[in-house]
Short mmCIF file of C-alpha atoms and ligand atoms in Angstrom, two decimals:
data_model
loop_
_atom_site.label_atom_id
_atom_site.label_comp_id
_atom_site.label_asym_id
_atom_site.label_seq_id
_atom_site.Cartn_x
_atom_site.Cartn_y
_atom_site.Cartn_z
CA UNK A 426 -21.92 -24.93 0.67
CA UNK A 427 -19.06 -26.99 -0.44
CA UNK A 428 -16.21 -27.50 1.94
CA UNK A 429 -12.40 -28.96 1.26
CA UNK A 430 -9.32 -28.55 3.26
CA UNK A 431 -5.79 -27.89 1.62
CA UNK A 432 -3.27 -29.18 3.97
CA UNK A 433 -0.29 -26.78 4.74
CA UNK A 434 3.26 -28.05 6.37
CA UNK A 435 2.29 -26.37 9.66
CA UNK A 436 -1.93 -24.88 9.12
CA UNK A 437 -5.05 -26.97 7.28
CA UNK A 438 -6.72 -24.26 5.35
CA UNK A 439 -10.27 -24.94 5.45
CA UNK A 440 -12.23 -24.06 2.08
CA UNK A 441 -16.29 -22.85 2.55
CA UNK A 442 -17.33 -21.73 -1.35
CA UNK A 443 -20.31 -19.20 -1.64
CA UNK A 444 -23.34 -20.69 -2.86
CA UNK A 445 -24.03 -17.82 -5.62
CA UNK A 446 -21.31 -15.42 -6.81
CA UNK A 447 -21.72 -12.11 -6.63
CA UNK A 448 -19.25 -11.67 -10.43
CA UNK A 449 -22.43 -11.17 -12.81
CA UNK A 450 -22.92 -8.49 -10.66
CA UNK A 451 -19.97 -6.31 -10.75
CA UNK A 452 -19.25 -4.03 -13.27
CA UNK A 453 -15.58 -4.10 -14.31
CA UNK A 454 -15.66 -0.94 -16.11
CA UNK A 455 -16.26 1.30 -13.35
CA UNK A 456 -13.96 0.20 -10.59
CA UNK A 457 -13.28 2.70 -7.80
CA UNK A 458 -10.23 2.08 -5.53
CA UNK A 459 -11.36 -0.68 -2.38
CA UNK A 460 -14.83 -0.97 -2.87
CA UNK A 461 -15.59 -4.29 -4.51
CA UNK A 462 -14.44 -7.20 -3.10
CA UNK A 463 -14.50 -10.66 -4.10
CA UNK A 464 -17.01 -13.75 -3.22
CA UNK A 465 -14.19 -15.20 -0.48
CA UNK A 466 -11.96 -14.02 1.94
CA UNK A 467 -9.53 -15.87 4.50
CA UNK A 468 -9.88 -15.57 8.34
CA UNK A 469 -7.14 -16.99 10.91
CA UNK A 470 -7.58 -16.21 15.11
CA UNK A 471 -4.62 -16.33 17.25
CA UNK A 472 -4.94 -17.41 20.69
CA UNK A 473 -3.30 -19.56 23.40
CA UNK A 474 0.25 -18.08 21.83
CA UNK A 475 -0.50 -19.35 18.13
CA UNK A 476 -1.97 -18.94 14.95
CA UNK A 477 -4.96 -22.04 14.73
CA UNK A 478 -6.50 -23.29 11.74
CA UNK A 479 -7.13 -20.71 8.77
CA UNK A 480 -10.29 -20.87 6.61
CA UNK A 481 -11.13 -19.34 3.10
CA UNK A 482 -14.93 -18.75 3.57
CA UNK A 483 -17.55 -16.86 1.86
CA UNK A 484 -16.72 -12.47 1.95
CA UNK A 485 -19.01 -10.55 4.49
CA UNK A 486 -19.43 -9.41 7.77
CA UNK A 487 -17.00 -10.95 10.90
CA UNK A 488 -18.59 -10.82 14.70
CA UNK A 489 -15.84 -9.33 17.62
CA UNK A 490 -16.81 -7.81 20.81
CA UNK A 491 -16.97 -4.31 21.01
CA UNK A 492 -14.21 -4.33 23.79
CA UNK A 493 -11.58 -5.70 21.39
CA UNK A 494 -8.33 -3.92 21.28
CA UNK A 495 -9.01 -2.48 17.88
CA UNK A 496 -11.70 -0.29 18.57
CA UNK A 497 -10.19 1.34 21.20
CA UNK A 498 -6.34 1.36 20.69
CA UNK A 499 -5.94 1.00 17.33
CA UNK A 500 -3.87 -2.39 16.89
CA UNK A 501 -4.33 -2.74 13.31
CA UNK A 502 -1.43 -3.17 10.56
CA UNK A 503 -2.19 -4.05 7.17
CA UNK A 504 -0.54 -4.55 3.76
CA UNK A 505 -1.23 -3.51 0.24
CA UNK A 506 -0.43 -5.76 -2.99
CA UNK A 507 -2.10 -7.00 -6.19
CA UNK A 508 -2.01 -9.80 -8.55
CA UNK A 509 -2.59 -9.22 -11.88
CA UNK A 510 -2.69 -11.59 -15.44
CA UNK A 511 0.41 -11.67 -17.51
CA UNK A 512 -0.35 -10.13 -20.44
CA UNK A 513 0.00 -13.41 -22.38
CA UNK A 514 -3.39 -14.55 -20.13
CA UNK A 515 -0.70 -17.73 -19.45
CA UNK A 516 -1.04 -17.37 -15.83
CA UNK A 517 -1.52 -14.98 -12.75
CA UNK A 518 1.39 -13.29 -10.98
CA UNK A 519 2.04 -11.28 -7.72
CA UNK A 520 4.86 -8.23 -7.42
CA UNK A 521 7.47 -8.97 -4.76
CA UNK A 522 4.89 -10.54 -2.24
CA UNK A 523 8.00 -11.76 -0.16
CA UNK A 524 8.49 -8.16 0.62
CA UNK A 525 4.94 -7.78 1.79
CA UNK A 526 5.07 -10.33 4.03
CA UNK A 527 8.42 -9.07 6.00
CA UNK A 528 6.91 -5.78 6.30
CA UNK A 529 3.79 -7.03 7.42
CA UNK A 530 5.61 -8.82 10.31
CA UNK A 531 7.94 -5.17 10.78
CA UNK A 532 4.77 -3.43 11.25
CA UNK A 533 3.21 -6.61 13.49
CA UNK A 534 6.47 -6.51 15.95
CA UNK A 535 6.49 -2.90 16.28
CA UNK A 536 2.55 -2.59 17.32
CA UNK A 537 3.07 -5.64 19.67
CA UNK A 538 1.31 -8.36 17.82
CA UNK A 539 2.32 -11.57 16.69
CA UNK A 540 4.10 -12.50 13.71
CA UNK A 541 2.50 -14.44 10.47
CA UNK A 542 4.17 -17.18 9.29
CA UNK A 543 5.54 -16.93 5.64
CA UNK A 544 3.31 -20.17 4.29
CA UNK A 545 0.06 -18.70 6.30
CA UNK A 546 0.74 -15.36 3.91
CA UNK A 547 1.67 -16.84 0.96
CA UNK A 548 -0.65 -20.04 1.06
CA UNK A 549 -3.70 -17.94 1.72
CA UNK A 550 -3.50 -15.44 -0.38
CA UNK A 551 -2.45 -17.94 -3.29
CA UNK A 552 -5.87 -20.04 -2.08
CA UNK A 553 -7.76 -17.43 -2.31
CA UNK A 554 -6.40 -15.93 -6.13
CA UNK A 555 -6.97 -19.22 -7.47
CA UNK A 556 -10.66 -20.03 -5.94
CA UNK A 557 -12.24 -15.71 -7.03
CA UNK A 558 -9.45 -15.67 -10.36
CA UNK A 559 -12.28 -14.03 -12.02
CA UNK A 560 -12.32 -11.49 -10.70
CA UNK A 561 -8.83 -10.28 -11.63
CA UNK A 562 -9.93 -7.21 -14.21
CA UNK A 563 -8.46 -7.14 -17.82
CA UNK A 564 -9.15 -3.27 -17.91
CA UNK A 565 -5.69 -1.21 -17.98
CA UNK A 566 -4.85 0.22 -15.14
CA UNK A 567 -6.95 -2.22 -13.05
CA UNK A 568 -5.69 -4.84 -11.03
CA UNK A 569 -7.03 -7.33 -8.33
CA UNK A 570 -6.32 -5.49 -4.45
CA UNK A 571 -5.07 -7.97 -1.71
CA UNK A 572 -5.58 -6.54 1.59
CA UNK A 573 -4.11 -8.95 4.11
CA UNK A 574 -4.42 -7.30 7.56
CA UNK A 575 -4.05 -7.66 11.72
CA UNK A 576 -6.14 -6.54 14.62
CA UNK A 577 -6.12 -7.04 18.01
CA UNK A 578 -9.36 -9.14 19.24
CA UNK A 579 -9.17 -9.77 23.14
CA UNK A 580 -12.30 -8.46 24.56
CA UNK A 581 -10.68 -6.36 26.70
CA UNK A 582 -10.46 -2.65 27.48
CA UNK A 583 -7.65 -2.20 29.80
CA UNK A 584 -3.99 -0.80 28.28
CA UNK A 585 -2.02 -3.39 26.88
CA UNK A 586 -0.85 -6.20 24.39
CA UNK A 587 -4.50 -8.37 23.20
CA UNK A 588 -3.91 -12.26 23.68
CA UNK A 589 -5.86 -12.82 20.66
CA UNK A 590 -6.03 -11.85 17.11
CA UNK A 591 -7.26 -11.71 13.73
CA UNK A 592 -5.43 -12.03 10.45
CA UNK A 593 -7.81 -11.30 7.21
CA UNK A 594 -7.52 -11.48 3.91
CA UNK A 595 -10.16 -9.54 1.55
CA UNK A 596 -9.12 -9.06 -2.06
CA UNK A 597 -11.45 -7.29 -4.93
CA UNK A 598 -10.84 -5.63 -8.09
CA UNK A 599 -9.74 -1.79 -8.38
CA UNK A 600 -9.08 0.38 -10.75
CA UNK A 601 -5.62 2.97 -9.31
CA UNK A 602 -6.36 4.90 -6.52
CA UNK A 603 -6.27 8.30 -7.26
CA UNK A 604 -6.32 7.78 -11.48
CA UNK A 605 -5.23 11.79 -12.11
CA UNK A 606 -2.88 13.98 -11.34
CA UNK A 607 -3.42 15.54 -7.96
CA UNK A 608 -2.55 18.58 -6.11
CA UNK A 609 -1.12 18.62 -2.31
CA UNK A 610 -1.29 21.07 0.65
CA UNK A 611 2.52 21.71 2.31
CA UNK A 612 1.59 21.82 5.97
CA UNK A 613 3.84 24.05 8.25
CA UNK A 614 1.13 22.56 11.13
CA UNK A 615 0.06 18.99 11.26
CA UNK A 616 2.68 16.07 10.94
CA UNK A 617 1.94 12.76 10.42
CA UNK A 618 5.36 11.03 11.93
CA UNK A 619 8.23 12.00 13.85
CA UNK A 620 10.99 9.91 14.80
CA UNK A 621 10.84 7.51 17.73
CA UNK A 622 6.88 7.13 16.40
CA UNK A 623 5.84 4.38 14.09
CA UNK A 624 5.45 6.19 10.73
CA UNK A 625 7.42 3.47 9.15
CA UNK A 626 4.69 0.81 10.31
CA UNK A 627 1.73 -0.12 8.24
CA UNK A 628 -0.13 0.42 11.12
CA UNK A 629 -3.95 1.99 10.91
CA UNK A 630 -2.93 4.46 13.70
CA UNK A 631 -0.49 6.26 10.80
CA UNK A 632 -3.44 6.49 8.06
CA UNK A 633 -6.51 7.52 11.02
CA UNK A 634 -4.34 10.52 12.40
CA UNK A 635 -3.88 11.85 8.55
CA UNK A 636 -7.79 12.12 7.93
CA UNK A 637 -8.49 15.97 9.91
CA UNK A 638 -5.68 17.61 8.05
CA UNK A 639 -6.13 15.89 4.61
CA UNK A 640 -9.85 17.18 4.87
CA UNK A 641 -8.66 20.75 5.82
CA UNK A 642 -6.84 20.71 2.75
CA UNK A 643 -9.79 19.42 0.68
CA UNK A 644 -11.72 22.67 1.68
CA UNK A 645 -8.83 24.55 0.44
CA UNK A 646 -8.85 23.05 -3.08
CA UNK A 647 -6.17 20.56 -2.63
CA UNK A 648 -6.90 16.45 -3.43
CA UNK A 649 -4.09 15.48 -0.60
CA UNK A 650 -0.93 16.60 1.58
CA UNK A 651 2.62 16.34 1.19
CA UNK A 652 3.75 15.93 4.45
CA UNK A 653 6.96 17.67 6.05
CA UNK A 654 9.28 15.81 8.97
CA UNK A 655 7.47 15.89 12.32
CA UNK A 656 10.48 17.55 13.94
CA UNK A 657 11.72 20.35 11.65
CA UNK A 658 8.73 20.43 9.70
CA UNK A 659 11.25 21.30 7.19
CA UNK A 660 11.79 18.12 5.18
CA UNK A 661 9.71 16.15 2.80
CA UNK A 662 8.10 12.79 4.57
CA UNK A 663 5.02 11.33 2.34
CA UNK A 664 2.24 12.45 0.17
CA UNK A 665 -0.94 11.05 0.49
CA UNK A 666 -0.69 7.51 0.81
CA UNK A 667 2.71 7.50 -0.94
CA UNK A 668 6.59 7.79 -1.08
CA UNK A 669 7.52 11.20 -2.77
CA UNK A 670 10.11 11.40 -5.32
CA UNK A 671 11.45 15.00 -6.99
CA UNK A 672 13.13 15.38 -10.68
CA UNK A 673 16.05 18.45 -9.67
CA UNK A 674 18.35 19.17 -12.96
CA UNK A 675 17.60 15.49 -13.94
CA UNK A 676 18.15 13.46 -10.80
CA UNK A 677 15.83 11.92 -8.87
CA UNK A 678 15.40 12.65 -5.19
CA UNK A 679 13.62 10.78 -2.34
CA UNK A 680 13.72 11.10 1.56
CA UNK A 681 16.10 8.21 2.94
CA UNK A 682 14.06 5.48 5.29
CA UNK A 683 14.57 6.98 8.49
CA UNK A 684 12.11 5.03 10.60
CA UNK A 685 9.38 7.88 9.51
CA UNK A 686 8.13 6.87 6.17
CA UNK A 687 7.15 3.77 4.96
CA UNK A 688 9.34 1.70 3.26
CA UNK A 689 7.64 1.11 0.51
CA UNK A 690 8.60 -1.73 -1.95
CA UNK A 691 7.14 0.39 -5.35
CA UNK A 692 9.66 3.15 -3.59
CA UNK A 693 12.15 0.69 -3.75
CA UNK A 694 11.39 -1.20 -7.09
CA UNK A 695 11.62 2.41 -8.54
CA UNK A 696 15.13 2.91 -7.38
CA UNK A 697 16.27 -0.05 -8.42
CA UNK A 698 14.30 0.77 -12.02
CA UNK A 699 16.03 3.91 -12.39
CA UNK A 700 19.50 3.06 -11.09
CA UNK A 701 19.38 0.82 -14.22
CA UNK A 702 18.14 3.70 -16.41
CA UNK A 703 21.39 5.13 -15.79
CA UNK A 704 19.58 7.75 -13.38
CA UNK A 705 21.30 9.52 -10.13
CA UNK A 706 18.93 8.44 -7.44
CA UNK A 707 19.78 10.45 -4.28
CA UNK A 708 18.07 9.19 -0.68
CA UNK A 709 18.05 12.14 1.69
CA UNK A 710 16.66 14.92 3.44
CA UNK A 711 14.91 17.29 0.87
CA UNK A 712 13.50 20.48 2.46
CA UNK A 713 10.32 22.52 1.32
CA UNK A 714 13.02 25.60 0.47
CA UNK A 715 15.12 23.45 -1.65
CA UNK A 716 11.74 22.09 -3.16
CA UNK A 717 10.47 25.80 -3.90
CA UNK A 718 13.74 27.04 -4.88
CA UNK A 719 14.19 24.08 -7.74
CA UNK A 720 11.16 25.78 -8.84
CA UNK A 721 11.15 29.01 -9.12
CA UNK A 722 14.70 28.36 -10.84
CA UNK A 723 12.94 26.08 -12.89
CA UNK A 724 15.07 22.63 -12.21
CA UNK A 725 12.53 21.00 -10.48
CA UNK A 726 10.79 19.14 -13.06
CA UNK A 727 8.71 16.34 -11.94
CA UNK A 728 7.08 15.56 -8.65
CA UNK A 729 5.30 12.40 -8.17
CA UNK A 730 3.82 9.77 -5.52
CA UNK A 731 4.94 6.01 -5.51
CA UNK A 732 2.62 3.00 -4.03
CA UNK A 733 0.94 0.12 -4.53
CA UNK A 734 -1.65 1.51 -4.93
CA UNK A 735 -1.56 4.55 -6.51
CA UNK A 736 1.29 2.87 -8.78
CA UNK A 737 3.03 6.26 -9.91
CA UNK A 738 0.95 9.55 -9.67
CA UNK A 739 1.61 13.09 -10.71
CA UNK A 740 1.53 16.14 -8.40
CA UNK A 741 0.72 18.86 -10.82
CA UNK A 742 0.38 21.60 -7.98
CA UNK A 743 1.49 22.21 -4.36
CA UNK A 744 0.64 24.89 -1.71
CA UNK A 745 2.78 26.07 0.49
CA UNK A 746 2.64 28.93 3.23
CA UNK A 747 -0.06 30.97 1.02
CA UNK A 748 1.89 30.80 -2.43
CA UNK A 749 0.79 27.65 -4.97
CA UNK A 750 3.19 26.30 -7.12
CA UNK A 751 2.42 24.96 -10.87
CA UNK A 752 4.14 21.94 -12.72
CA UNK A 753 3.28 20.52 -15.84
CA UNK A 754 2.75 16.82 -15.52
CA UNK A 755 2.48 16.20 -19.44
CA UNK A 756 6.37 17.08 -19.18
CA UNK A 757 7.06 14.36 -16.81
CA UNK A 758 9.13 12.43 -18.75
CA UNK A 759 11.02 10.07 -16.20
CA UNK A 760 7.55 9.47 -14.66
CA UNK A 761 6.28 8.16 -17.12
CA UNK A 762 9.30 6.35 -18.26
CA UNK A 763 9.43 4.79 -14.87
CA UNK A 764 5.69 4.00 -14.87
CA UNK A 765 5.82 2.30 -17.91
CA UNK A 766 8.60 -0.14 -17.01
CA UNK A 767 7.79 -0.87 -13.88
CA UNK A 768 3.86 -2.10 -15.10
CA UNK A 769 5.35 -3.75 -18.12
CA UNK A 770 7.69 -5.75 -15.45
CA UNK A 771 4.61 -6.68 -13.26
CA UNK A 772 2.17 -7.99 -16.14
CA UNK A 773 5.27 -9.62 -17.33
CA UNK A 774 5.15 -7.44 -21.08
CA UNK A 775 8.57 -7.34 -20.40
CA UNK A 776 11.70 -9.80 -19.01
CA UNK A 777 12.06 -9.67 -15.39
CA UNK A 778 15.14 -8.44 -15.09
CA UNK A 779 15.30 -8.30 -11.15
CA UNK A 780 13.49 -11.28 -10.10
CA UNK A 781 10.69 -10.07 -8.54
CA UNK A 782 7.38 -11.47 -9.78
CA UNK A 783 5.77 -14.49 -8.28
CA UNK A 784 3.52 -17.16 -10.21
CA UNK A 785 0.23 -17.92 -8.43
C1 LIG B 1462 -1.12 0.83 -0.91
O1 LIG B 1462 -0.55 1.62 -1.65
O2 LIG B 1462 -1.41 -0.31 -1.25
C2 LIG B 1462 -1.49 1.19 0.44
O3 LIG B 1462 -1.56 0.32 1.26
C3 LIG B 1462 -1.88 2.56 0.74
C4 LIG B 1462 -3.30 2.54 1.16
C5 LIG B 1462 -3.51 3.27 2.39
C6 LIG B 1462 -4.25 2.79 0.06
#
């Protein structure tokens, strides 16, 4: 194994290269969401109050006790991004990956853990694009995943803040993560935020207590849930793994960031990308009545889920209280509209009007 260190102002990244990639191997024409990953990843502990040296070294298997923190209390918060070639092939570029790393250190302060510094973030991930570049697909609709993340790693089992900790980088390529249109399940029931909780955190916790329900509504037909406000359980929160966004009598409509849904930066890059359209975007409470109402009146026209990963996805059908409601997703106009700028923007096919993408 070859090793090389690229100094950074404040961390050395140390560089171990895989003997024998694993590329020939992977076949770039079926690529499910986050199961392929690349030959390298990037590993950096925190102890004795800091983050010590990071290294890039070959992707597999890490070794923690079994008392650290993050088996047993969950403290775990990750990000989502991707990197992607321009569609001139004259270079590789990341979407807003500034924004990344503030949330990452939003969701780090509110689960208690340390905070990455910006040139750790950027500096390893950039290492690591440029070193397993091949495996960024071509394939539309693909993209290569970057899953930096945080967990808790003092061996110790007793309530409280860990000493020590683990930042990770793993990156593969994906194709989008749901790739159709998909149906959700209203729940009157289970919640998956309320406020004074953490459902604004990219924190594991948020995604683990979602599994039960979403499976209850798999045995009733539906791919995901559209989740309603923890308190109420009256107002739209998120769908899946996404930001929601309704079309009533042309305007778009999105629950404001209220501490209990994520804010996510495709959520935002979509406002901004409509706003420009000319589009009334409206951030506020939306109930489930207002929601069934629009339809049955026939003004709601569109629903659809916003993320990194899913990009933009149709909801063709929700369920609610016993009655399912249709929508026809090949008459999502603004979707798609939005959709279409927004990729063109981040495989630079078109001018970046807003400033957002990054050259590796
Ligand atoms: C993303 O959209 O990138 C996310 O992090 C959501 C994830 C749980 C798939």
């Amino acid at each position: 194994m070859s090793t090389q260190v690229m100094e950074l102002e404040t961390l050395p990244i140390v560089i171990e290269k895989v003997k024998e990639s694993k590329l020939s191997k992977i076949d770039f024409n079926n690529l499910p969401f986050g199961k392929t990953f690349s030959d390298h990843m990037m590993v950096c502990e925190y102890y004795d109050g800091k983050w010590q040296s990071a290294k890039i070294q070959p992707y597999g298997n890490i070794s923690i006790s079994p008392a650290c923190n993050v088996f047993h209390y969950g403290q775990a918060v990750f990000e989502g991004m991707k990197a992607y070639y321009k569609e001139d092939e004259s270079g590789i570029v990341l979407f807003r990956p500034e924004e990344n790393w503030k949330r990452l250190n939003k969701s780090a302060v509110r689960m208690s853990m340390p905070q990455v510094p910006e040139e750790l973030f950027m500096e390893g991930i950039k290492q690591l694009i440029e070193l397993d570049k091949a495996f960024i697909p071509a394939q539309e609709g693909s993209s290569l995943y970057i899953r930096p993340f945080i967990i808790g790693t003092e061996p110790f089992i007793g309530v409280r803040t860990s000493d020590r900790y683990l930042f990770c980088i793993i990156i593969g390529p994906t194709g989008p993560y749901y790739g159709e249109p998909i149906s959700v399940l209203v729940y009157d029931t289970f919640i998956r935020a309320t406020k004074g909780g953490y459902g604004n955190a990219k924190a594991a916790g948020n995604y683990a207590g979602t599994l039960y329900p979403v499976e209850q509504a798999k045995k009733l037909g539906y791919k995901d849930v559209l989740w309603l406000d923890g308190e109420h359980k009256k107002y739209a929160n998120e769908v899946g793994t996404m930001n929601i966004f309704f079309v009533i009598d042309g305007k778009l409509i999105t629950p404001e960031t209220d501490g209990t849904i994520l804010e996510g930066i495709t959520r935002d890059s979509v406002i901004k990308i409509a706003k420009d359209f000319g589009y009334t975007v409206e951030e506020r409470p939306i109930s489930i009545d207002e929601i069934v109402d629009a339809h049955d009146s026939g003004k709601l026209t569109e629903m659809f889920g916003v993320g990194t990963a899913a990009v933009i996805n149709p909801i063709n059908r929700f369920g609610y209280k016993g009655k399912d409601y249709l929508l026809d997703e090949n008459k999502f106009v603004i979707a798609q509209q939005l959709k279409k700028e927004l990729v063109s923007i981040q495989k630079c096919i078109i001018e970046d009007r807003f400033g957002w993408v990054v050259e590796v």
